[in-house]
PDB file of C-alpha atoms in Angstrom:
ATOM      1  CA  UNK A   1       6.803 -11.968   5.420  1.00  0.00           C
ATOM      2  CA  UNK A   2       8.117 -10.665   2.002  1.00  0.00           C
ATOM      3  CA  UNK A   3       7.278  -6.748   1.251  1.00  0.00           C
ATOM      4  CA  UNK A   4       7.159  -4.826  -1.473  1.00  0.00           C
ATOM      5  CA  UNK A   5       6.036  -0.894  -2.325  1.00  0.00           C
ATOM      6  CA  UNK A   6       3.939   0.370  -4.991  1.00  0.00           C
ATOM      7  CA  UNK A   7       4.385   4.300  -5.081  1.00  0.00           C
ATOM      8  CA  UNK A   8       4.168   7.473  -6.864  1.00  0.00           C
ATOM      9  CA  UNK A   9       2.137  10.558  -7.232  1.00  0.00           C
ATOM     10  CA  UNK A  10      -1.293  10.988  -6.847  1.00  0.00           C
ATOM     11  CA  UNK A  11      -3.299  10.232  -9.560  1.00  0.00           C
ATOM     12  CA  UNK A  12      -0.428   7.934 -11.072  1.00  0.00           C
ATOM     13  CA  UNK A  13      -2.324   4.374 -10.790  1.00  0.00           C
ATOM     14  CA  UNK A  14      -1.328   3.614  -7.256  1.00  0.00           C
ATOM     15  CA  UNK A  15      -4.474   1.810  -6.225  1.00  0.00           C
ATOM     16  CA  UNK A  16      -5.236   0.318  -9.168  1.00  0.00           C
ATOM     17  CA  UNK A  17      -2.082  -1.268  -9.818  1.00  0.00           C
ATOM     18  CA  UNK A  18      -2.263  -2.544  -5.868  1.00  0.00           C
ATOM     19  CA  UNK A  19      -6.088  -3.840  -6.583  1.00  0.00           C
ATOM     20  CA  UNK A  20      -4.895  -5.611  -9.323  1.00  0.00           C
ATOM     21  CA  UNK A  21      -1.660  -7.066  -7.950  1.00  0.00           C
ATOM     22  CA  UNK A  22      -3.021  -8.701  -4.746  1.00  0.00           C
ATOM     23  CA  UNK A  23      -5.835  -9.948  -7.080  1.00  0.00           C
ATOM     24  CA  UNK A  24      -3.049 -11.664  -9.396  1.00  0.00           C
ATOM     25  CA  UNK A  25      -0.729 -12.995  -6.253  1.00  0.00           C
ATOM     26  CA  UNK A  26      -4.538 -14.367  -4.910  1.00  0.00           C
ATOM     27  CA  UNK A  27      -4.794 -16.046  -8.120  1.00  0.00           C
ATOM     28  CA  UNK A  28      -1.306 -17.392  -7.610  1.00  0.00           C
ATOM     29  CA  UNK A  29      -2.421 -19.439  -4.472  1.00  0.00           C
ATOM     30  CA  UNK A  30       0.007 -16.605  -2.522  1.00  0.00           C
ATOM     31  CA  UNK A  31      -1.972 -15.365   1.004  1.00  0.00           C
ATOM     32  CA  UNK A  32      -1.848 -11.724   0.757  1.00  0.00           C
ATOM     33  CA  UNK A  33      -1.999  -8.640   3.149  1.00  0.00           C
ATOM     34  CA  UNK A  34      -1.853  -4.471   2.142  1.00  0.00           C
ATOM     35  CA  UNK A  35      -1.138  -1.810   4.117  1.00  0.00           C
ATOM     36  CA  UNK A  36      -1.995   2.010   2.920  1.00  0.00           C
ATOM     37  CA  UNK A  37      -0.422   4.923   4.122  1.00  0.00           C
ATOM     38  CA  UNK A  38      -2.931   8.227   4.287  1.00  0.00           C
ATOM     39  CA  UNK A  39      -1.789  11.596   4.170  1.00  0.00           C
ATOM     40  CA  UNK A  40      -5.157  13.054   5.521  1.00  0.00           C
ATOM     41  CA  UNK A  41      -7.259  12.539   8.003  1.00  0.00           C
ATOM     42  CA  UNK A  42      -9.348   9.578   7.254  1.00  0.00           C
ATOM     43  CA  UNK A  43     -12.940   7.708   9.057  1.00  0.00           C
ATOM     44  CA  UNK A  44     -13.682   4.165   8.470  1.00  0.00           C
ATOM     45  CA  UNK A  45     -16.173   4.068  11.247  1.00  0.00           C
ATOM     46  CA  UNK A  46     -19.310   6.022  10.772  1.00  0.00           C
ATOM     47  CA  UNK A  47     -21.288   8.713  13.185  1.00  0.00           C
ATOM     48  CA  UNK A  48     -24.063   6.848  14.800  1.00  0.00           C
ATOM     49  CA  UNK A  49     -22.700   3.499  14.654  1.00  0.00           C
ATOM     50  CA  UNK A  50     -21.723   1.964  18.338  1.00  0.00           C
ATOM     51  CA  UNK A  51     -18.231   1.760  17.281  1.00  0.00           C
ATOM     52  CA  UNK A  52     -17.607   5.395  16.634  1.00  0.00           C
ATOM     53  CA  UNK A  53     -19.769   6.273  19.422  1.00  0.00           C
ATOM     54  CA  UNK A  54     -17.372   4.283  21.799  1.00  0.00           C
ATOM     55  CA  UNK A  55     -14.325   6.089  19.990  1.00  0.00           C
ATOM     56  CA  UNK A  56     -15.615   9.128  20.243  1.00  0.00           C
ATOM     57  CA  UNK A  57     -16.727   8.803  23.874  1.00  0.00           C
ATOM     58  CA  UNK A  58     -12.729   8.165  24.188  1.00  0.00           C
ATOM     59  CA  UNK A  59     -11.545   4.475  24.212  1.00  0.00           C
ATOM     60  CA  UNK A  60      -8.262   3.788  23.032  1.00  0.00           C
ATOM     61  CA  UNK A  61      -9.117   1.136  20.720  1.00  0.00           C
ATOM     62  CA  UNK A  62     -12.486  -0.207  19.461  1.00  0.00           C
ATOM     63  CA  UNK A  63     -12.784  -4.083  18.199  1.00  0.00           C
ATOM     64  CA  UNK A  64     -15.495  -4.375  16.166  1.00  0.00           C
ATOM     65  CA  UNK A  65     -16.525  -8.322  15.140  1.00  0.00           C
ATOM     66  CA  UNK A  66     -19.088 -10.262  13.448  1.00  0.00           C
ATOM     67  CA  UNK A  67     -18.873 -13.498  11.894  1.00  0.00           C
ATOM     68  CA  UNK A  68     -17.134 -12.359   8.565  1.00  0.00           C
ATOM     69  CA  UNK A  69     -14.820  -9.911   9.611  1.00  0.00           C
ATOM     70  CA  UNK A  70     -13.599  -7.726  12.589  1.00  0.00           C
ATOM     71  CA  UNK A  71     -11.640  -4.491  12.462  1.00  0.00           C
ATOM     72  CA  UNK A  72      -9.610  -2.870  15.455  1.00  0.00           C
ATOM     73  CA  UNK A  73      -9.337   0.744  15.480  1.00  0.00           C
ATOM     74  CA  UNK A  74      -6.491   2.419  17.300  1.00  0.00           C
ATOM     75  CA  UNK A  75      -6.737   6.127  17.823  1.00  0.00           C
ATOM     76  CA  UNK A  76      -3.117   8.377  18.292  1.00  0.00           C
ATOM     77  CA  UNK A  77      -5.089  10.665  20.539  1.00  0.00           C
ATOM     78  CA  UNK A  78      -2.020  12.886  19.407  1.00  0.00           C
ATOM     79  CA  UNK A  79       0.435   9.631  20.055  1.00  0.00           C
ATOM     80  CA  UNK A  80       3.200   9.547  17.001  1.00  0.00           C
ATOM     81  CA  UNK A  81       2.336   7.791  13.934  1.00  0.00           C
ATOM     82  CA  UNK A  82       3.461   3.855  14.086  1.00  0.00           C
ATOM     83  CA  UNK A  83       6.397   3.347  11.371  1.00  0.00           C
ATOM     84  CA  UNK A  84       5.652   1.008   8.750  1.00  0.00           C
ATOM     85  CA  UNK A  85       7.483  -1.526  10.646  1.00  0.00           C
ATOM     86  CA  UNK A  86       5.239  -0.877  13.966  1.00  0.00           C
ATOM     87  CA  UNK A  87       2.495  -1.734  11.920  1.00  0.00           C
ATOM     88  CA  UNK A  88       3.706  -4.386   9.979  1.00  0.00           C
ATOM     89  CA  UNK A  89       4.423  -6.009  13.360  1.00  0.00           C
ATOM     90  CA  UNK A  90       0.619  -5.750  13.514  1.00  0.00           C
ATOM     91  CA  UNK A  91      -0.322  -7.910  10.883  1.00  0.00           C
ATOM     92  CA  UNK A  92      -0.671 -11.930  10.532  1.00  0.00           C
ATOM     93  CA  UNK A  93       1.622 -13.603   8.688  1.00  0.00           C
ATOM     94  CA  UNK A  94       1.268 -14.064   4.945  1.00  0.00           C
ATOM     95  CA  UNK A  95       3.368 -14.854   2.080  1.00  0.00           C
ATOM     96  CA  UNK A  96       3.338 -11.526   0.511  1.00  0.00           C
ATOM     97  CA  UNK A  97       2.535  -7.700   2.212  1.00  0.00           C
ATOM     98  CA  UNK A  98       1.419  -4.912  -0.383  1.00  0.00           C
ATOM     99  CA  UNK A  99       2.702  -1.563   0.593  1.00  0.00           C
ATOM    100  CA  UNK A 100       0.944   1.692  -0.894  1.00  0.00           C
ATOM    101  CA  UNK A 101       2.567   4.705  -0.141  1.00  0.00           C
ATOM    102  CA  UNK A 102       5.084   4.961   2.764  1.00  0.00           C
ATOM    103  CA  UNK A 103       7.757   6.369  -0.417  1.00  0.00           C
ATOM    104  CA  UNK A 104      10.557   7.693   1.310  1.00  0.00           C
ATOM    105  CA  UNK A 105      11.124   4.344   3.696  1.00  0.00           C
ATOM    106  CA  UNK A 106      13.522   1.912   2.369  1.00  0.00           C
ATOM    107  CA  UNK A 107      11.531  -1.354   1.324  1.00  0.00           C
ATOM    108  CA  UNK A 108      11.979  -1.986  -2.742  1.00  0.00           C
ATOM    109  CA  UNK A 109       8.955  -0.908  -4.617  1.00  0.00           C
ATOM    110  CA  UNK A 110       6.928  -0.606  -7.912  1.00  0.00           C
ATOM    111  CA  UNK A 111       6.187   3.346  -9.004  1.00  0.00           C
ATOM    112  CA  UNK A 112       3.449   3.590 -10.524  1.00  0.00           C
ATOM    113  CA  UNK A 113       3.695   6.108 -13.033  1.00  0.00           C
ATOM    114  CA  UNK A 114       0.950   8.311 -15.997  1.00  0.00           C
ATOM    115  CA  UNK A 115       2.590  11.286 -18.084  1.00  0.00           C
ATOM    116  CA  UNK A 116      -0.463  12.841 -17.607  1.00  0.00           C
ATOM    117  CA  UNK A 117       0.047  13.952 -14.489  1.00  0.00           C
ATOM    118  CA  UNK A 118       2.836  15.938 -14.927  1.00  0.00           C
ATOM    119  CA  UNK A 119       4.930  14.716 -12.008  1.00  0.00           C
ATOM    120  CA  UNK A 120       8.600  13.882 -11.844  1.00  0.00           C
ATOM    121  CA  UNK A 121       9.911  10.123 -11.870  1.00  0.00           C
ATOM    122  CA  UNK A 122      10.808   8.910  -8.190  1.00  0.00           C
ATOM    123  CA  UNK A 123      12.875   6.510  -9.645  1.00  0.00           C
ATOM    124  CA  UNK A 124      15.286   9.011 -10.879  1.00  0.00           C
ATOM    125  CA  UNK A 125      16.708   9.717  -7.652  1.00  0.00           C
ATOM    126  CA  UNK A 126      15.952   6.598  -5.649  1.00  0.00           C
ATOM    127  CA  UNK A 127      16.840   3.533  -5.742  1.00  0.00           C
ATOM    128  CA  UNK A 128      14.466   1.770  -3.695  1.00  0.00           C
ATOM    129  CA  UNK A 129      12.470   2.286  -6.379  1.00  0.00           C
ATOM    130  CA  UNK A 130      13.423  -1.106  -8.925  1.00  0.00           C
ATOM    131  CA  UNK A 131      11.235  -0.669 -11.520  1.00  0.00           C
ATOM    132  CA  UNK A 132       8.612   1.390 -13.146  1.00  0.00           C
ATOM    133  CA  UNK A 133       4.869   0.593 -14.394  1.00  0.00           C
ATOM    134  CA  UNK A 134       3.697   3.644 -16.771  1.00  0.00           C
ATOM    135  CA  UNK A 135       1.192   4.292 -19.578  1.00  0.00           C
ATOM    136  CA  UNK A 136       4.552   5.734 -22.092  1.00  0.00           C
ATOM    137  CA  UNK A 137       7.759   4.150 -22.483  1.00  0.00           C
ATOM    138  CA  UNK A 138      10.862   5.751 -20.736  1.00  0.00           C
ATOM    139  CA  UNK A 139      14.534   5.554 -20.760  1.00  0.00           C
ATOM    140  CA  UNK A 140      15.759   4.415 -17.584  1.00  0.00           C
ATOM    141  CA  UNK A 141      18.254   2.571 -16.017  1.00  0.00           C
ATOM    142  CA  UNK A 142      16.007  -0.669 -14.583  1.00  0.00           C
ATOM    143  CA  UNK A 143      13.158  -2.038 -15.902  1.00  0.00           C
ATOM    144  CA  UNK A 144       9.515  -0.136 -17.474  1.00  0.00           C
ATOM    145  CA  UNK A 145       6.275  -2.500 -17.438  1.00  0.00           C
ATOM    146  CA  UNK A 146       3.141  -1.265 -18.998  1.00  0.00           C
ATOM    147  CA  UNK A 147       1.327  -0.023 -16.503  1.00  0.00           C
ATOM    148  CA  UNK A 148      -1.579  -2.373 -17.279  1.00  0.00           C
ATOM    149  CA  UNK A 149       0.659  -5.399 -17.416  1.00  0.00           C
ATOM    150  CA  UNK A 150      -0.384  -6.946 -14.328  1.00  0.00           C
ATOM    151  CA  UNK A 151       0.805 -10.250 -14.670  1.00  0.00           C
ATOM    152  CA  UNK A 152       4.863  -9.013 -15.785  1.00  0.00           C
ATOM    153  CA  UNK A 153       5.084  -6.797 -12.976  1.00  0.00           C
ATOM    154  CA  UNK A 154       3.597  -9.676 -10.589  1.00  0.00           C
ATOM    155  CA  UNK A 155       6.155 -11.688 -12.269  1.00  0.00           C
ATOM    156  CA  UNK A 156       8.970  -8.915 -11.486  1.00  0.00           C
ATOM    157  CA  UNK A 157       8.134  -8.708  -7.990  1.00  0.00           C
ATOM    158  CA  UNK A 158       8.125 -12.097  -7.248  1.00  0.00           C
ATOM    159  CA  UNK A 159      11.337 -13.004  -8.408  1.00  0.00           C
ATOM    160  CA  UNK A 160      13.243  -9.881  -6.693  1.00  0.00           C
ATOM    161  CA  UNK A 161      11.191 -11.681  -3.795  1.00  0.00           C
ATOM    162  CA  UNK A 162      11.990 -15.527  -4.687  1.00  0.00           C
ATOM    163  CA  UNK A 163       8.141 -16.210  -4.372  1.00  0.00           C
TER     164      UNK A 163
END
């Protein structure tokens, strides 16, 4: 499985940019997978609901199925967190796996990047970091997409991939 990062600071364009990249790759007949790093505490199961009545109650892991999707929780229960490339191991193999966050690990990525914010360029001092997708120009030493030009940064990222 290929891999490649989009990061940056919050309120930069992170998810969008992600949204709209595995939408484009789709598009591109490419099978697609994402993986999101949180740095909170987070629920996707809901008090009430079987599922997070079993989790609660203590199991390890809770499968939930039906006939469009299933989801398998996995709680720490004050375990480690996995490394990106425990979970990775996780996933079904597909052409191309999305990465949002997980900035400091070593996998080449996107940042995502809006002046607004105020925040510092990542790329600046790291090189993982092989090009840039903002809402200004910049001066910098590898390439700056638009950050709304979905289909040039798709491009990008597939050739540094050879998809």
């Amino acid at each position: 499985m290929k891999l490649y990062g989009v990061t940056g600071w919050k309120n930069a364009g992170k998810t969008g940019l992600m949204e709209r990249l595995v939408a484009e790759f789709a598009g591109r007949g490419l099978t697609v997978s994402t993986l999101k790093h949180a740095h909170h505490t987070f629920d996707v199961d809901h008090p009430g609901k079987d599922s997070h009545r079993h989790r609660v109650a203590g199991a390890q892991q809770v499968l939930l199925s039906s006939r469009n999707r299933w989801a398998l929780m996995s709680e720490l229960r004050g375990a480690p967190e996995p490394s990106l490339a425990d979970l990775l191991a996780r996933l079904d193999p597909v052409d191309l796996v999305l990465v949002e966050g997980w900035k400091r690990d070593t996998h080449p990525k996107v940042e995502a990047f809006r002046a607004e914010t105020g925040n510092p360029l990542i790329a600046r001092n790291d090189p993982t970091v092989r090009a840039v997708a903002a809402d200004c120009p910049l001066d910098l030493d590898r390439p700056v997409f638009d950050l709304d030009d979905t289909a040039a940064i798709a491009d990008f990222i597939a050739a540094e991939l050879g998809l």
